[in-house]
Amino acid sequence: MIYDQRLTCLCKIYLKYINCINGNILFNSTLQDTELKGYFIPKHTRVLSVTWALDHDTKLWGNDVHEYKPERFLSQDGSKVVKPEYAIPFSIGKRSCPGKSLAEVEVFLYLVAILQKFEVLPPAGKQVDLEAEFGINLQPKKQEICFKRRH
């Protein structure tokens, strides 16, 4: 694969979509009877931590949290990817994704290979909807896209 200056831009686009890999939920259970903000939680209760709330917290990411700003993950000079400690797309702790490194490399290489050869566009007269569908995990809405050869 031959890389050129356009990869800097492709890297920035990639950073926006790496959060799509996010499992969005951490499964745990309580080790003892617990009280949290006035709620009683019995021992061995399954607890779900929704990391989506962390990923969209304006206190951490700023009031523009819902805007497309891949530069959030770049150093001031734009030369390095910087991951804030509260960005946890692959979960955390002993239950974090064991394939994180492989997934990041594979997704990056596939996206770069596709984006080097094709422009990805919405069908004529339509716009791409970047909102997610909710369920146990977030997923992109089904929609049509067009691939146009670059060369």
Coordinates of N, CA and C in Angstrom, one line a residue:
M1 N 0.8 -1.2 0.0 CA 0.0 0.0 0.0 C 0.9 1.2 0.0
I2 N 0.6 2.2 -0.8 CA 1.3 3.4 -0.9 C 0.6 4.5 -0.2
Y3 N 1.2 5.1 0.8 CA 0.5 6.2 1.6 C 1.0 7.5 1.1
D4 N 0.1 8.5 1.3 CA 0.4 9.8 0.9 C -0.1 10.8 1.9
Q5 N 0.0 12.1 1.6 CA -0.4 13.1 2.6 C -1.9 13.1 3.0
R6 N -2.7 12.5 2.1 CA -4.2 12.4 2.4 C -4.4 11.6 3.6
L7 N -3.5 10.7 4.0 CA -3.7 9.9 5.2 C -4.0 10.7 6.4
T8 N -3.4 11.8 6.6 CA -3.6 12.6 7.8 C -5.1 12.9 7.9
C9 N -5.7 13.3 6.8 CA -7.1 13.6 6.8 C -7.9 12.3 7.1
L10 N -7.5 11.2 6.5 CA -8.2 9.9 6.7 C -8.0 9.4 8.1
C11 N -6.9 9.7 8.7 CA -6.7 9.4 10.2 C -7.7 10.1 11.0
K12 N -7.9 11.4 10.7 CA -8.9 12.2 11.5 C -10.3 11.6 11.3
I13 N -10.7 11.2 10.1 CA -12.0 10.6 9.9 C -12.1 9.3 10.7
Y14 N -11.1 8.5 10.6 CA -11.0 7.2 11.4 C -11.3 7.5 12.9
L15 N -10.7 8.5 13.4 CA -10.9 8.7 14.9 C -12.4 9.0 15.2
K16 N -13.1 9.6 14.3 CA -14.6 9.8 14.6 C -15.3 8.5 14.7
Y17 N -14.9 7.5 13.9 CA -15.7 6.3 13.8 C -15.2 5.2 14.7
I18 N -14.0 5.3 15.3 CA -13.5 4.2 16.1 C -14.4 4.0 17.3
N19 N -15.2 5.0 17.7 CA -16.1 4.8 18.8 C -17.3 4.0 18.4
C20 N -17.5 3.7 17.2 CA -18.5 2.8 16.8 C -18.3 1.4 17.3
I21 N -17.0 1.1 17.6 CA -16.7 -0.2 18.1 C -17.1 -0.4 19.6
N22 N -17.4 0.8 20.2 CA -17.7 0.8 21.6 C -18.8 -0.2 21.9
G23 N -18.6 -1.0 22.9 CA -19.6 -1.9 23.4 C -20.7 -1.2 24.2
N24 N -20.4 0.0 24.7 CA -21.3 0.9 25.4 C -21.8 0.4 26.7
I25 N -21.6 -0.8 27.1 CA -22.1 -1.3 28.3 C -21.0 -2.1 29.0
L26 N -20.8 -1.9 30.3 CA -20.0 -2.7 31.1 C -20.8 -3.5 32.1
F27 N -20.8 -4.9 32.1 CA -21.5 -5.7 32.9 C -20.7 -6.0 34.2
N28 N -21.4 -5.8 35.4 CA -20.7 -6.1 36.6 C -21.8 -6.6 37.6
S29 N -21.4 -7.1 38.7 CA -22.4 -7.4 39.8 C -21.8 -7.0 41.1
T30 N -22.7 -6.6 42.0 CA -22.3 -6.1 43.3 C -21.7 -7.2 44.2
L31 N -20.7 -7.0 44.9 CA -20.1 -7.9 45.8 C -20.7 -8.0 47.2
Q32 N -21.4 -6.9 47.5 CA -22.1 -6.9 48.8 C -23.3 -6.0 48.7
D33 N -24.2 -6.0 49.7 CA -25.3 -5.0 49.7 C -24.7 -3.6 49.6
T34 N -25.3 -2.8 48.7 CA -24.7 -1.5 48.4 C -25.8 -0.5 48.3
E35 N -25.5 0.8 48.7 CA -26.4 1.9 48.5 C -25.7 2.9 47.6
L36 N -26.4 3.3 46.6 CA -25.9 4.3 45.7 C -26.9 5.4 45.4
K37 N -26.6 6.6 45.9 CA -27.4 7.8 45.7 C -28.9 7.5 46.2
G38 N -29.0 6.8 47.4 CA -30.3 6.5 48.0 C -30.9 5.3 47.5
Y39 N -30.4 4.6 46.5 CA -30.9 3.3 46.0 C -30.2 2.1 46.6
F40 N -31.0 1.2 47.1 CA -30.4 0.0 47.7 C -30.2 -1.1 46.6
I41 N -29.0 -1.6 46.5 CA -28.7 -2.6 45.5 C -28.2 -3.9 46.3
P42 N -29.0 -5.0 46.2 CA -28.6 -6.2 47.0 C -27.4 -6.8 46.4
K43 N -26.7 -7.6 47.2 CA -25.5 -8.4 46.8 C -25.8 -9.3 45.6
H44 N -24.9 -9.4 44.7 CA -25.0 -10.2 43.5 C -26.0 -9.7 42.5
T45 N -26.4 -8.4 42.6 CA -27.2 -7.8 41.6 C -26.4 -7.5 40.3
R46 N -26.9 -7.8 39.1 CA -26.2 -7.5 37.9 C -26.4 -6.0 37.7
V47 N -25.3 -5.3 37.4 CA -25.4 -3.8 37.2 C -24.8 -3.5 35.9
L48 N -25.5 -2.7 35.1 CA -25.0 -2.3 33.8 C -24.5 -0.8 33.9
S49 N -23.3 -0.6 33.5 CA -22.7 0.8 33.4 C -22.8 1.2 31.9
V50 N -23.5 2.2 31.6 CA -23.7 2.6 30.3 C -22.6 3.7 30.0
T51 N -21.6 3.2 29.2 CA -20.5 4.1 28.9 C -20.9 5.2 27.9
W52 N -22.0 5.0 27.2 CA -22.5 6.1 26.3 C -22.6 7.4 27.1
A53 N -23.1 7.4 28.3 CA -23.2 8.6 29.1 C -21.9 9.2 29.4
L54 N -20.8 8.5 29.6 CA -19.5 9.0 29.7 C -19.0 9.6 28.4
D55 N -19.3 8.9 27.3 CA -18.9 9.4 26.0 C -19.6 10.7 25.6
H56 N -20.7 11.0 26.2 CA -21.4 12.2 25.8 C -21.6 13.2 27.0
D57 N -20.7 13.1 27.9 CA -20.8 14.0 29.1 C -20.1 15.4 28.8
T58 N -20.9 16.4 28.8 CA -20.4 17.8 28.5 C -19.4 18.2 29.5
K59 N -19.4 17.7 30.7 CA -18.4 18.1 31.7 C -17.0 17.6 31.3
L60 N -16.9 16.5 30.5 CA -15.7 15.9 30.1 C -15.3 16.4 28.7
W61 N -16.2 16.5 27.8 CA -15.9 16.7 26.4 C -16.3 18.1 25.9
G62 N -17.0 18.9 26.8 CA -17.4 20.3 26.4 C -18.8 20.3 25.9
N63 N -19.3 21.5 25.7 CA -20.7 21.7 25.3 C -20.9 21.3 23.8
D64 N -19.8 21.1 23.1 CA -19.9 20.7 21.7 C -19.7 19.2 21.5
V65 N -20.0 18.4 22.6 CA -19.8 17.0 22.6 C -20.5 16.3 21.4
H66 N -21.6 16.8 20.9 CA -22.3 16.1 19.8 C -21.8 16.6 18.4
E67 N -20.8 17.4 18.3 CA -20.3 17.9 17.1 C -19.1 17.0 16.6
Y68 N -19.0 16.9 15.3 CA -17.9 16.1 14.7 C -16.6 16.9 14.8
K69 N -15.8 16.5 15.8 CA -14.5 17.2 16.0 C -13.4 16.2 16.3
P70 N -12.9 15.5 15.3 CA -11.9 14.5 15.5 C -10.6 15.1 16.1
E71 N -10.4 16.4 16.0 CA -9.2 17.0 16.6 C -9.2 16.9 18.1
R72 N -10.3 16.5 18.7 CA -10.3 16.2 20.1 C -9.3 15.2 20.5
F73 N -9.0 14.3 19.6 CA -8.1 13.2 19.8 C -6.7 13.3 19.2
L74 N -6.4 14.6 18.9 CA -5.1 14.9 18.3 C -4.3 15.8 19.3
S75 N -3.0 15.7 19.2 CA -2.2 16.7 20.0 C -2.4 18.1 19.5
Q76 N -1.9 19.1 20.2 CA -2.1 20.5 19.8 C -1.5 20.7 18.3
D77 N -0.4 20.1 18.0 CA 0.2 20.3 16.7 C -0.4 19.3 15.6
G78 N -1.3 18.4 16.0 CA -2.0 17.5 15.1 C -1.1 16.3 14.7
S79 N 0.0 16.1 15.3 CA 0.9 15.1 14.8 C 0.7 13.7 15.5
K80 N 0.0 13.7 16.7 CA -0.2 12.5 17.4 C -1.6 12.3 17.8
V81 N -2.0 11.0 17.9 CA -3.3 10.7 18.5 C -3.2 10.7 20.0
V82 N -4.1 11.4 20.7 CA -4.1 11.5 22.1 C -5.4 11.0 22.6
K83 N -5.3 10.0 23.5 CA -6.5 9.4 24.1 C -6.7 9.9 25.5
P84 N -7.8 10.7 25.7 CA -8.1 11.1 27.1 C -8.4 9.8 28.0
E85 N -8.1 9.9 29.2 CA -8.3 8.7 30.1 C -9.8 8.3 30.2
Y86 N -10.7 9.3 30.0 CA -12.1 9.0 30.1 C -12.7 8.5 28.7
A87 N -11.9 8.3 27.7 CA -12.3 7.7 26.4 C -12.1 6.2 26.5
I88 N -13.2 5.5 26.6 CA -13.1 4.0 26.9 C -13.9 3.2 25.9
P89 N -13.5 3.3 24.6 CA -14.3 2.6 23.6 C -14.2 1.1 23.7
F90 N -13.2 0.5 24.3 CA -13.0 -0.9 24.4 C -13.2 -1.4 25.9
S91 N -13.9 -0.6 26.7 CA -14.2 -0.9 28.1 C -12.9 -0.7 28.9
I92 N -13.0 -1.1 30.2 CA -11.8 -0.9 31.0 C -11.7 -2.1 32.0
G93 N -10.5 -2.2 32.6 CA -10.3 -3.2 33.6 C -10.1 -4.6 33.1
K94 N -10.4 -5.6 33.9 CA -10.1 -7.0 33.5 C -11.1 -7.5 32.5
R95 N -12.2 -6.7 32.2 CA -13.2 -7.1 31.2 C -13.0 -6.3 29.9
S96 N -11.9 -5.6 29.8 CA -11.7 -4.8 28.6 C -11.4 -5.8 27.4
C97 N -11.7 -5.3 26.2 CA -11.6 -6.1 25.0 C -10.1 -6.6 24.8
P98 N -9.9 -8.0 24.8 CA -8.6 -8.5 24.6 C -8.1 -8.2 23.1
G99 N -9.0 -8.0 22.2 CA -8.6 -7.8 20.8 C -8.5 -6.3 20.4
K100 N -8.4 -5.4 21.4 CA -8.4 -4.0 21.2 C -7.3 -3.6 20.1
S101 N -6.1 -4.0 20.3 CA -5.0 -3.6 19.4 C -5.3 -4.1 18.0
L102 N -5.6 -5.4 17.9 CA -5.9 -6.0 16.6 C -7.1 -5.3 15.9
A103 N -8.1 -5.0 16.7 CA -9.3 -4.3 16.1 C -8.9 -2.9 15.6
E104 N -8.2 -2.2 16.4 CA -7.8 -0.8 15.9 C -7.0 -0.8 14.7
V105 N -6.0 -1.8 14.6 CA -5.2 -1.9 13.4 C -6.0 -2.3 12.2
E106 N -6.8 -3.3 12.4 CA -7.6 -3.9 11.3 C -8.6 -2.8 10.7
V107 N -9.3 -2.2 11.6 CA -10.3 -1.1 11.2 C -9.5 0.0 10.5
F108 N -8.4 0.4 11.0 CA -7.7 1.5 10.4 C -7.2 1.1 9.0
L109 N -6.6 -0.1 8.8 CA -6.1 -0.5 7.5 C -7.2 -0.7 6.5
Y110 N -8.3 -1.3 6.9 CA -9.5 -1.4 6.0 C -10.0 -0.1 5.6
L111 N -10.2 0.8 6.5 CA -10.7 2.1 6.2 C -9.8 2.9 5.2
V112 N -8.5 2.8 5.5 CA -7.5 3.5 4.7 C -7.5 2.9 3.3
A113 N -7.5 1.6 3.2 CA -7.5 0.9 1.9 C -8.8 1.3 1.1
I114 N -9.9 1.4 1.7 CA -11.2 1.7 1.0 C -11.1 3.2 0.6
L115 N -10.8 4.1 1.6 CA -10.8 5.5 1.3 C -9.7 6.0 0.4
Q116 N -8.6 5.2 0.2 CA -7.6 5.6 -0.8 C -8.2 5.4 -2.2
K117 N -9.0 4.4 -2.4 CA -9.5 4.0 -3.7 C -10.9 4.6 -4.0
F118 N -11.7 4.9 -3.0 CA -13.1 5.3 -3.3 C -13.4 6.6 -2.5
E119 N -14.3 7.4 -3.0 CA -15.0 8.4 -2.3 C -16.3 7.8 -1.8
V120 N -16.6 8.0 -0.6 CA -17.9 7.4 0.0 C -18.9 8.6 0.1
L121 N -20.0 8.4 -0.7 CA -20.9 9.5 -0.8 C -22.4 9.0 -0.6
P122 N -23.2 9.9 -0.1 CA -24.7 9.6 -0.1 C -25.2 9.5 -1.5
P123 N -26.3 8.8 -1.7 CA -27.0 8.9 -3.0 C -27.4 10.3 -3.3
A124 N -27.5 10.6 -4.6 CA -27.8 11.9 -5.1 C -29.0 12.5 -4.4
G125 N -29.0 13.7 -3.8 CA -30.1 14.3 -3.2 C -30.4 13.9 -1.8
K126 N -29.5 13.0 -1.2 CA -29.8 12.5 0.1 C -28.6 12.9 1.0
Q127 N -28.8 12.9 2.3 CA -27.7 13.1 3.3 C -27.5 11.9 4.1
V128 N -26.3 11.6 4.6 CA -26.0 10.5 5.5 C -26.5 10.9 6.9
D129 N -27.2 10.0 7.5 CA -27.7 10.3 8.9 C -26.7 9.6 9.9
L130 N -26.0 10.4 10.7 CA -24.9 10.0 11.6 C -25.5 9.6 13.0
E131 N -26.8 9.7 13.1 CA -27.4 9.3 14.4 C -27.4 7.8 14.6
A132 N -27.3 7.3 15.8 CA -27.2 5.9 16.0 C -28.6 5.4 16.4
E133 N -28.8 4.1 16.2 CA -30.0 3.4 16.7 C -29.7 2.8 18.1
F134 N -30.6 2.9 19.0 CA -30.3 2.4 20.3 C -30.8 0.9 20.5
G135 N -30.1 0.2 21.3 CA -30.5 -1.2 21.7 C -29.5 -1.5 22.9
I136 N -29.1 -2.7 23.0 CA -28.1 -3.0 24.0 C -26.8 -2.3 23.7
N137 N -26.5 -2.2 22.4 CA -25.4 -1.5 21.9 C -25.9 -0.4 20.9
L138 N -25.1 0.6 20.7 CA -25.4 1.6 19.6 C -24.9 1.0 18.3
Q139 N -25.7 1.3 17.2 CA -25.3 0.9 15.9 C -25.7 1.9 14.9
P140 N -25.0 2.0 13.8 CA -25.4 3.0 12.8 C -26.8 2.6 12.1
K141 N -27.5 3.6 11.7 CA -28.8 3.3 11.0 C -28.5 2.8 9.7
K142 N -29.3 1.9 9.2 CA -29.2 1.3 7.8 C -29.5 2.4 6.8
Q143 N -28.6 2.6 5.9 CA -28.8 3.5 4.8 C -28.0 3.2 3.6
E144 N -28.3 3.8 2.5 CA -27.6 3.6 1.3 C -26.4 4.5 1.2
I145 N -25.3 4.0 0.7 CA -24.1 4.9 0.4 C -23.6 4.5 -1.0
C146 N -22.9 5.4 -1.6 CA -22.3 5.1 -2.9 C -20.8 5.2 -2.9
F147 N -20.1 4.3 -3.6 CA -18.6 4.3 -3.7 C -18.3 4.8 -5.1
K148 N -17.5 5.9 -5.2 CA -17.1 6.4 -6.4 C -15.5 6.3 -6.5
R149 N -15.0 5.6 -7.6 CA -13.6 5.4 -7.7 C -12.9 6.8 -7.7
R150 N -11.7 6.9 -7.0 CA -11.0 8.1 -7.0 C -10.1 8.3 -8.2
H151 N -9.6 7.2 -8.8 CA -8.6 7.3 -9.9 C -9.2 6.7 -11.2

